[in-house]
Coordinates of C-alpha atoms and ligand atoms in Angstrom, one line a residue:
X101 CA -85.9 19.3 56.9
X102 CA -88.2 21.7 58.5
X103 CA -88.2 24.9 56.6
X104 CA -90.9 27.5 56.4
X105 CA -93.3 27.2 53.4
X106 CA -92.1 30.2 51.4
X107 CA -88.5 29.0 51.8
X108 CA -89.6 25.6 50.7
X109 CA -90.9 27.1 47.4
X110 CA -87.7 29.1 47.0
X111 CA -85.6 26.1 47.6
X112 CA -86.8 24.5 44.4
X113 CA -84.5 26.9 42.6
X114 CA -82.0 27.7 45.4
X115 CA -82.8 31.3 45.0
X116 CA -80.7 33.9 46.8
X117 CA -82.1 37.3 47.1
X118 CA -80.2 40.6 46.9
X119 CA -82.6 41.8 49.6
X120 CA -81.3 39.3 52.1
X121 CA -79.2 41.7 54.2
X122 CA -79.0 41.6 57.9
X123 CA -81.4 44.2 59.1
X124 CA -81.9 45.8 62.4
X125 CA -85.6 46.1 63.4
X126 CA -86.5 48.5 66.1
X127 CA -88.4 47.6 69.2
X128 CA -91.8 49.2 69.6
X129 CA -90.8 50.8 72.9
X130 CA -87.4 51.9 71.9
X131 CA -87.3 55.6 72.4
X132 CA -85.8 57.9 69.7
X133 CA -86.5 61.1 71.5
X134 CA -87.6 62.3 74.9
X135 CA -88.6 65.7 73.6
X136 CA -92.4 66.4 73.4
X137 CA -93.1 67.7 69.9
X138 CA -96.6 68.9 70.7
X139 CA -97.6 67.5 67.3
X140 CA -100.8 65.4 67.2
X141 CA -100.8 62.4 64.9
X142 CA -104.0 60.3 64.3
X143 CA -103.2 56.7 63.5
X144 CA -106.2 55.0 61.7
X145 CA -106.4 51.4 62.7
X146 CA -105.1 49.4 65.7
X147 CA -103.7 46.4 63.7
X148 CA -100.0 45.6 63.7
X149 CA -99.1 48.5 61.4
X150 CA -101.1 51.1 63.4
X151 CA -99.8 49.8 66.7
X152 CA -96.2 49.9 65.5
X153 CA -96.5 53.4 64.1
X154 CA -98.2 54.7 67.2
X155 CA -95.6 53.2 69.6
X156 CA -92.8 54.6 67.5
X157 CA -94.3 58.1 67.3
X158 CA -95.3 58.2 70.9
X159 CA -91.7 57.2 71.9
X160 CA -90.6 60.0 69.6
X161 CA -92.5 62.6 71.6
X162 CA -95.7 62.9 69.5
X163 CA -99.2 63.1 70.8
X164 CA -100.8 60.0 69.3
X165 CA -104.4 59.1 69.0
X166 CA -105.3 55.7 67.5
X167 CA -108.8 55.4 66.1
X168 CA -110.1 51.9 65.6
X169 CA -113.5 50.9 64.1
X170 CA -113.7 47.6 66.0
X171 CA -114.1 47.2 69.7
X172 CA -110.8 45.4 69.9
X173 CA -107.2 45.9 68.8
X174 CA -105.2 43.6 66.6
X175 CA -107.1 43.8 63.3
X176 CA -106.2 40.7 61.4
X177 CA -104.4 39.3 64.5
X178 CA -107.3 37.9 66.4
X179 CA -106.9 35.1 68.9
X180 CA -110.1 33.2 69.9
X181 CA -110.2 31.5 73.4
X182 CA -113.8 30.2 73.2
X183 CA -112.8 26.6 72.6
X184 CA -110.7 26.4 75.8
X185 CA -107.4 27.0 73.9
X186 CA -105.8 29.8 71.9
X187 CA -106.7 29.6 68.2
X188 CA -105.7 32.4 65.9
X189 CA -108.5 33.2 63.5
X190 CA -106.4 35.6 61.5
X191 CA -102.6 35.4 61.4
X192 CA -101.3 32.3 63.2
X193 CA -97.7 31.9 62.2
X194 CA -94.6 34.0 62.6
X195 CA -93.1 33.3 59.2
X196 CA -89.4 32.7 59.8
X197 CA -88.1 32.5 63.4
X198 CA -84.7 34.1 62.5
X199 CA -83.5 36.5 65.2
X200 CA -83.7 39.4 62.8
X201 CA -87.5 39.0 62.3
X202 CA -88.8 41.9 64.4
X203 CA -91.6 39.7 65.7
X204 CA -89.0 37.3 67.2
X205 CA -87.4 40.2 68.9
X206 CA -90.8 40.8 70.5
X207 CA -91.2 37.2 71.4
X208 CA -87.9 37.4 73.2
X209 CA -88.6 40.8 74.8
X210 CA -92.0 39.7 76.1
X211 CA -90.8 36.3 77.2
X212 CA -93.2 34.4 75.0
X213 CA -92.9 30.8 74.0
X214 CA -93.2 29.5 70.4
X215 CA -93.4 26.1 68.8
X216 CA -92.2 25.4 65.3
X217 CA -94.5 23.8 62.7
X218 CA -93.0 20.7 61.3
X219 CA -94.3 20.8 57.7
X220 CA -92.7 17.4 57.1
X221 CA -95.6 16.1 59.3
X222 CA -98.0 16.5 56.4
X223 CA -100.3 13.5 56.1
X224 CA -102.2 12.9 52.8
X225 CA -105.3 10.9 52.3
X226 CA -107.2 10.0 49.1
X227 CA -110.9 10.0 49.3
X228 CA -111.1 6.7 47.5
X229 CA -107.9 5.0 48.5
X230 CA -107.2 6.2 52.1
X231 CA -103.9 7.1 53.6
X232 CA -101.1 7.4 51.0
X233 CA -98.0 5.2 51.0
X234 CA -94.7 6.9 51.7
X235 CA -93.5 6.1 48.2
X236 CA -96.5 7.8 46.6
X237 CA -96.0 10.8 48.9
X238 CA -92.4 11.1 47.9
X239 CA -93.3 10.9 44.2
X240 CA -95.9 13.7 44.7
X241 CA -93.3 16.0 46.3
X242 CA -90.7 15.2 43.7
X243 CA -93.0 15.9 40.8
X244 CA -94.4 19.1 42.5
X245 CA -90.9 20.4 42.9
X246 CA -90.1 19.8 39.3
X247 CA -93.2 21.8 38.3
X248 CA -92.2 24.6 40.6
X249 CA -88.8 24.7 38.9
X250 CA -90.5 25.0 35.6
X251 CA -92.6 27.9 36.9
X252 CA -89.5 29.7 38.0
X253 CA -87.9 29.1 34.6
X254 CA -90.9 30.7 32.9
X255 CA -91.1 33.5 35.4
X256 CA -88.0 35.4 34.2
X257 CA -89.5 36.0 30.7
X258 CA -93.2 36.0 31.7
X259 CA -95.2 39.1 30.7
X260 CA -96.7 41.0 33.6
X261 CA -100.2 39.9 32.9
X262 CA -99.5 36.2 32.9
X263 CA -101.1 34.3 35.7
X264 CA -100.0 31.2 37.5
X265 CA -103.0 29.4 36.0
X266 CA -101.8 30.3 32.5
X267 CA -98.4 28.7 33.2
X268 CA -99.7 25.7 35.1
X269 CA -102.6 24.7 32.8
X270 CA -100.4 23.0 30.1
X271 CA -98.1 21.5 32.7
X272 CA -101.0 19.9 34.7
X273 CA -102.7 18.8 31.4
X274 CA -99.5 16.9 30.6
X275 CA -99.5 15.0 33.9
X276 CA -99.9 11.3 33.4
X277 CA -99.4 8.0 35.3
X278 CA -100.8 7.1 38.7
X279 CA -104.1 9.1 39.2
X280 CA -103.4 9.4 42.9
X281 CA -100.0 11.0 42.2
X282 CA -101.8 13.4 39.8
X283 CA -104.3 14.3 42.4
X284 CA -101.5 14.6 45.0
X285 CA -99.5 17.0 42.8
X286 CA -102.6 19.2 42.3
X287 CA -103.3 19.2 46.0
X288 CA -99.6 19.9 46.9
X289 CA -99.3 22.9 44.5
X290 CA -102.7 24.3 45.7
X291 CA -101.6 23.9 49.3
X292 CA -98.2 25.4 48.8
X293 CA -99.2 28.3 46.5
X294 CA -102.9 29.0 46.7
X295 CA -103.4 28.5 50.4
X296 CA -100.1 30.5 51.1
X297 CA -101.3 33.5 49.0
X298 CA -105.1 33.0 49.9
X299 CA -105.9 33.2 46.2
X300 CA -106.5 30.9 43.2
X301 CA -103.9 30.4 40.5
X302 CA -105.7 32.7 38.0
X303 CA -105.6 35.5 40.7
X304 CA -101.8 35.3 41.1
X305 CA -99.1 36.9 38.9
X306 CA -96.5 34.4 37.6
X307 CA -93.9 37.2 37.2
X308 CA -94.1 38.3 40.8
X309 CA -95.1 35.1 42.5
X310 CA -92.9 34.3 45.5
X311 CA -90.3 36.9 44.8
X312 CA -91.4 38.7 47.9
X313 CA -88.9 38.2 50.7
X314 CA -89.0 35.7 53.6
X315 CA -87.0 35.5 56.8
X316 CA -85.0 32.4 57.5
X317 CA -86.0 29.8 60.0
X318 CA -89.1 27.9 60.9
X319 CA -92.7 29.0 60.8
X320 CA -93.7 29.2 64.5
X321 CA -96.9 29.5 66.5
X322 CA -97.0 31.7 69.6
X323 CA -98.2 30.0 72.8
X324 CA -101.3 31.8 73.7
X325 CA -101.7 33.2 70.2
X326 CA -100.9 36.6 68.5
X327 CA -103.0 38.3 71.2
X328 CA -100.0 37.9 73.5
X329 CA -98.1 40.4 71.3
X330 CA -101.2 42.6 70.8
X331 CA -101.8 43.0 74.5
X332 CA -98.2 44.3 74.9
X333 CA -98.3 46.7 72.0
X334 CA -101.5 48.5 73.1
X335 CA -100.0 49.4 76.4
X336 CA -99.7 53.1 77.0
X337 CA -101.5 54.1 73.8
X338 CA -104.7 56.3 73.6
X339 CA -106.8 54.0 71.5
X340 CA -110.4 55.1 70.7
X341 CA -112.3 52.0 70.0
X342 CA -115.6 51.9 68.0
X343 CA -114.5 55.0 66.1
X344 CA -115.2 54.3 62.5
X345 CA -113.3 56.6 60.1
X346 CA -115.4 58.2 57.3
X347 CA -113.2 61.0 56.0
X348 CA -109.7 62.3 55.9
X349 CA -109.5 65.9 54.9
X350 CA -106.3 67.8 54.2
X351 CA -107.9 70.5 52.0
X352 CA -107.3 73.1 54.8
X353 CA -104.1 73.9 56.7
X354 CA -104.7 71.2 59.4
X355 CA -105.6 67.6 58.9
X356 CA -109.1 66.5 59.9
X357 CA -110.0 62.9 60.6
X358 CA -113.8 62.4 60.7
X359 CA -115.1 59.4 62.5
X360 CA -118.7 58.5 63.4
X361 CA -117.9 59.8 66.9
X362 CA -116.7 63.3 65.7
X363 CA -113.8 65.1 64.1
X364 CA -110.2 65.0 65.3
X365 CA -107.8 67.7 64.2
X366 CA -104.2 66.7 63.8
X367 CA -100.9 67.5 62.1
X368 CA -100.7 64.2 60.2
X369 CA -102.6 61.0 59.8
X370 CA -101.3 57.5 59.4
X371 CA -103.7 55.4 57.3
X372 CA -103.4 51.7 58.0
X373 CA -106.8 50.7 56.4
X374 CA -106.7 47.3 54.9
X375 CA -106.4 47.1 51.1
X376 CA -109.9 45.5 51.0
X377 CA -111.4 48.5 52.8
X378 CA -109.5 51.0 50.5
X379 CA -110.8 49.0 47.5
X380 CA -114.4 49.7 48.6
X381 CA -113.7 53.4 48.2
X382 CA -116.2 54.3 51.0
X383 CA -113.7 56.4 53.0
X384 CA -113.5 59.8 51.6
X385 CA -110.2 61.6 51.0
X386 CA -110.3 65.3 50.5
X387 CA -108.6 66.1 48.1
X388 CA -109.2 62.7 46.3
X389 CA -106.4 60.2 46.3
X390 CA -104.1 60.6 43.4
X391 CA -105.1 58.6 40.3
X392 CA -101.9 56.5 40.4
X393 CA -102.7 55.4 44.0
X394 CA -106.3 54.5 43.1
X395 CA -105.0 52.5 40.1
X396 CA -102.6 50.6 42.4
X397 CA -105.3 49.9 44.9
X398 CA -107.4 48.4 42.1
X399 CA -104.6 46.3 40.7
X400 CA -103.2 44.7 43.8
X401 CA -105.2 41.5 44.7
X402 CA -106.9 41.0 48.0
X403 CA -106.8 37.3 48.9
X404 CA -109.4 35.6 51.0
X405 CA -108.6 32.9 53.6
X406 CA -111.2 31.6 56.0
X407 CA -110.8 29.2 58.9
X408 CA -113.2 26.5 60.1
X409 CA -112.2 25.6 63.6
X410 CA -113.6 22.4 65.0
X411 CA -113.3 21.2 68.6
X412 CA -113.7 17.4 69.4
X413 CA -113.9 15.5 72.6
X414 CA -111.0 13.3 71.6
X415 CA -108.3 13.4 68.9
X416 CA -108.7 11.0 66.0
X417 CA -105.8 12.2 63.8
X418 CA -102.1 11.3 64.1
X419 CA -100.7 13.0 67.2
X420 CA -97.8 14.8 65.5
X421 CA -99.6 15.7 62.3
X422 CA -99.2 19.4 61.5
X423 CA -101.2 19.3 58.3
X424 CA -103.8 16.9 56.9
X425 CA -104.7 16.9 53.2
X426 CA -107.5 15.2 51.4
X427 CA -107.0 14.5 47.7
X428 CA -110.2 14.7 45.7
X429 CA -111.1 14.9 42.1
X430 CA -111.0 18.7 42.3
X431 CA -109.0 21.1 44.5
X432 CA -111.7 23.7 44.3
X433 CA -113.1 23.3 47.8
X434 CA -111.7 22.8 51.3
X435 CA -108.4 20.9 51.0
X436 CA -106.5 21.0 54.2
X437 CA -106.6 20.9 58.0
X438 CA -104.1 22.0 60.6
X439 CA -104.5 20.3 63.9
X440 CA -103.7 22.3 67.0
X441 CA -102.5 19.2 68.8
X442 CA -98.8 19.8 68.4
X443 CA -99.1 23.3 70.0
X444 CA -101.8 22.9 72.7
X445 CA -102.4 19.1 73.0
X446 CA -106.1 19.9 72.5
X447 CA -108.4 18.1 70.1
X448 CA -108.9 21.2 68.0
X449 CA -108.5 21.2 64.2
X450 CA -108.5 24.2 61.8
X451 CA -109.7 23.8 58.3
X452 CA -108.2 26.3 55.8
X453 CA -110.1 27.6 52.8
X454 CA -108.6 30.0 50.2
X455 CA -109.6 32.2 47.3
X456 CA -113.0 31.7 45.7
X457 CA -113.9 28.8 48.0
X458 CA -113.1 30.9 51.1
X459 CA -115.4 33.6 49.7
X460 CA -118.1 31.2 48.9
X461 CA -118.3 29.7 52.4
X462 CA -119.3 33.2 53.6
X463 CA -122.6 32.7 51.7
X464 CA -123.3 29.5 53.6
X465 CA -124.6 28.9 57.1
X466 CA -122.1 28.0 59.8
X467 CA -123.8 24.6 60.1
X468 CA -123.4 23.9 56.4
X469 CA -119.7 24.9 56.5
X470 CA -119.1 22.6 59.5
X471 CA -120.9 19.7 57.9
X472 CA -118.8 20.1 54.7
X473 CA -115.6 20.0 56.8
X474 CA -116.8 17.0 58.8
X475 CA -117.6 15.2 55.5
X476 CA -114.0 15.8 54.3
X477 CA -112.7 14.5 57.7
X478 CA -114.9 11.4 57.4
X479 CA -113.4 10.7 54.0
X480 CA -110.0 10.7 55.8
X481 CA -110.8 9.0 59.1
X482 CA -114.2 7.3 58.5
X483 CA -116.3 6.4 61.6
X484 CA -113.6 7.7 64.0
X485 CA -115.0 11.2 63.3
X486 CA -117.8 11.6 65.9
X487 CA -121.3 12.8 65.0
X488 CA -121.1 15.7 67.4
X489 CA -118.5 18.4 67.7
X490 CA -117.7 20.0 71.1
X491 CA -117.4 23.5 69.6
X492 CA -116.7 25.5 66.5
X493 CA -115.8 28.9 65.0
X494 CA -116.1 29.9 61.3
X495 CA -114.4 33.1 60.1
X496 CA -115.8 35.5 57.5
X497 CA -113.0 37.9 56.6
X498 CA -114.4 39.0 53.3
X499 CA -117.7 40.2 54.7
X500 CA -116.0 41.9 57.6
X501 CA -116.4 45.6 57.0
X502 CA -113.1 46.3 58.7
X503 CA -110.9 44.0 56.5
X504 CA -112.9 43.0 53.3
X505 CA -110.5 40.1 52.7
X506 CA -107.5 38.5 54.4
X507 CA -104.3 39.8 52.9
X508 CA -102.9 41.2 49.7
X509 CA -101.3 39.3 46.8
X510 CA -99.8 40.3 43.5
X511 CA -102.4 39.7 40.9
X512 CA -101.7 39.4 37.1
X513 CA -101.0 42.9 35.9
X514 CA -99.8 44.2 39.3
X515 CA -96.3 44.5 40.6
X516 CA -94.2 45.5 43.6
X517 CA -94.3 49.1 42.4
X518 CA -98.1 49.2 43.2
X519 CA -97.2 48.5 46.8
X520 CA -94.7 51.3 46.8
X521 CA -97.2 53.7 45.2
X522 CA -99.7 52.8 47.9
X523 CA -97.1 53.5 50.5
X524 CA -96.2 57.0 49.2
X525 CA -97.3 59.8 51.6
X526 CA -99.5 62.7 50.4
X527 CA -98.3 66.2 51.1
X528 CA -96.4 65.1 54.2
X529 CA -99.8 65.0 55.9
X530 CA -101.2 61.6 55.1
X531 CA -98.9 58.7 55.5
X532 CA -99.7 55.1 54.6
X533 CA -98.9 51.8 56.3
X534 CA -100.2 48.3 56.4
X535 CA -99.3 44.9 54.9
X536 CA -100.2 46.1 51.4
X537 CA -97.7 48.9 51.6
X538 CA -94.7 46.7 52.2
X539 CA -93.4 45.4 48.9
X540 CA -90.9 43.0 50.5
X541 CA -93.0 41.4 53.2
X542 CA -96.4 41.8 51.8
X543 CA -99.3 39.9 53.3
X544 CA -97.6 39.3 56.6
X545 CA -97.6 40.5 60.2
X546 CA -93.9 41.4 60.1
X547 CA -94.5 43.3 56.9
X548 CA -97.3 45.3 58.6
X549 CA -95.1 46.0 61.6
X550 CA -92.2 47.3 59.5
X551 CA -94.6 49.4 57.4
X552 CA -95.9 51.0 60.6
X553 CA -92.3 51.8 61.7
X554 CA -91.6 53.2 58.2
X555 CA -94.6 55.5 58.3
X556 CA -93.6 56.8 61.8
X557 CA -90.1 57.4 60.6
X558 CA -91.4 59.3 57.5
X559 CA -93.4 61.6 59.8
X560 CA -90.5 62.2 62.1
X561 CA -88.2 62.9 59.2
X562 CA -90.7 65.3 57.6
X563 CA -90.8 67.2 61.0
X564 CA -87.1 67.3 61.3
X565 CA -87.2 65.0 64.4
X566 CA -86.3 61.9 62.5
X567 CA -83.6 59.6 63.6
X568 CA -82.0 57.7 60.8
X569 CA -81.0 54.8 63.0
X570 CA -84.6 53.7 62.8
X571 CA -84.5 53.2 59.1
X572 CA -83.8 49.5 58.7
X573 CA -82.6 47.5 55.7
X574 CA -86.0 45.9 56.0
X575 CA -87.6 49.1 54.9
X576 CA -89.0 48.9 51.4
X577 CA -88.5 52.6 50.6
Ligands
FAD243 C1 -107.1 34.2 58.0 C2 -105.7 35.0 58.0 C3 -104.6 34.2 58.1 C4 -103.3 34.9 58.1 N1 -102.2 34.2 58.4 C5 -101.1 34.9 58.6 C6 -99.9 34.2 59.2 O1 -100.0 33.0 59.6 N2 -98.8 34.9 59.3 C7 -98.7 36.2 58.9 O2 -97.6 36.8 59.1 N3 -99.7 36.9 58.4 C8 -100.9 36.3 58.3 N4 -102.0 36.9 57.9 C9 -101.9 38.3 57.4 C10 -101.7 39.3 58.6 O3 -102.8 39.0 59.5 C11 -101.8 40.7 58.1 O4 -100.9 40.9 57.1 C12 -101.6 41.8 59.2 O5 -102.1 41.4 60.4 C13 -102.1 43.1 58.7 O6 -101.9 44.1 59.6 P1 -102.3 45.6 59.2 O7 -102.0 46.5 60.4 O8 -101.8 46.0 57.9 O9 -103.9 45.5 59.0 P2 -105.1 45.2 60.0 O10 -104.6 44.2 61.0 O11 -106.3 44.8 59.2 O12 -105.3 46.6 60.8 C14 -106.1 47.6 60.2 C15 -107.1 48.1 61.3 O13 -107.9 49.1 60.7 C16 -109.2 49.0 61.3 N5 -110.2 49.6 60.4 C17 -110.6 49.2 59.2 N6 -111.5 50.1 58.7 C18 -111.6 51.1 59.6 C19 -112.3 52.3 59.7 N7 -113.1 52.7 58.7 N8 -112.2 53.1 60.8 C20 -111.4 52.8 61.8 N9 -110.6 51.6 61.8 C21 -110.7 50.8 60.7 C22 -109.4 47.5 61.4 O14 -110.4 47.2 62.3 C23 -108.0 47.0 61.8 O15 -107.9 47.0 63.2 C24 -103.3 36.3 57.9 C25 -104.5 37.0 57.8 C26 -105.7 36.4 57.8 C27 -107.0 37.2 57.7

């Protein structure tokens, strides 16, 4: 079986969701109106949410200006080509290649190629005992699934403040038997849950864990990377790069967006600032953001995932491997690698770090991060790992002033309603989009896309130029 990872989690309980209704997502270039409204909308941020909102509004006849702090579009979609192949340093997978996933509609429309990740090609190694036997591997999966079932059972009655760590601690303490299986179960759960949500167990709510929605189908990688979508979505838009927003002011009759390059007057603004940036509170809103919005911003978690990309002259891992895991005494530090071989044939491997460990590598030099990753690889493949690498890239999403983290997660004490509160417009002049405003598909590119469309629709409806056909069953409002 080759499901996507969030489905794999759900499958443990054969959950069916009331949200699983066939939706109709709207193409970015699908016109809803040919009439020029004369209305100027400033979209803050040229990530997926901003680009989706801008395309929708422009197609609806609005005069749209996108202001972007960086000197590139895409935000947390960022494809690197420096190692002679496409490597996504931010989002890499389209989660769920079902036809109703709006990203798959773009893949089709733009004639892009994708390749599914075969999660069954996960190879596990123990740092003392080497590659695991099939039987041990199967036992690890079976035991992990039993634990996931227990977590689901506890979930329904869990108080809102209970964390995944609270629920897992007694279960993991009770693990007995083969020490490799015990280590394997810890690794498997950390990989499936912590890496997926870019946060540690104590940073994740039990009650709202994995009840966000997922599209059916495989996790797929786009040939050429997410940049292939970004480069199509920027077409025809007025994007002002290197414009760092400092203030959004609706205290007077118009709306004023102040950037470090000057002030832009508009009718409405769409704020797609990442949750991590909003948490910092450095961008001024006049009047101040409502207390309930500020409280939601504080409560929602901002996960951190960093990637350590290593290029080698030759491949030394199994050709078809899509995931390589190293079982160690502790799962605190780097635990898994994703080879790019199945997608590009190149000897490039991507190490994934999540939560506190991901944050901690940002305090280290690139050289130290790379040596730590090589040391883990040597524990798996011994002397087959060469002394010298051909190239490398290390990400630092938490220190990045334009993201301050990787993607949102529901932390203990938080809930879906915080995402909806964050999404709520202010005075029909400031509208909000971005992955942390989409309660159903939080933390994903498709969630960001749908949130952008939603914000554009809200503006059009508030102006009486809305077209209800654009409201999809994937909307979370
Ligand atoms: C390492 C990593 C791995 C991921 N993996 C996946 C994956 O495999 N699949 C998946 O679906 N999702 C994944 N995600 C999540 C996904 O990338 C995001 O959910 C999505 O791209 C967010 O889009 P957005 O438009 O909400 O925000 P962003 O893309 O962050 O866009 C916000 C924009 O605002 C700009 N900005 C910020 N501050 C200012 C300012 N002051 N002034 C002007 N502009 C500003 C930013 O530069 C940015 O361009 C991953 C993310 C990371 C970091």
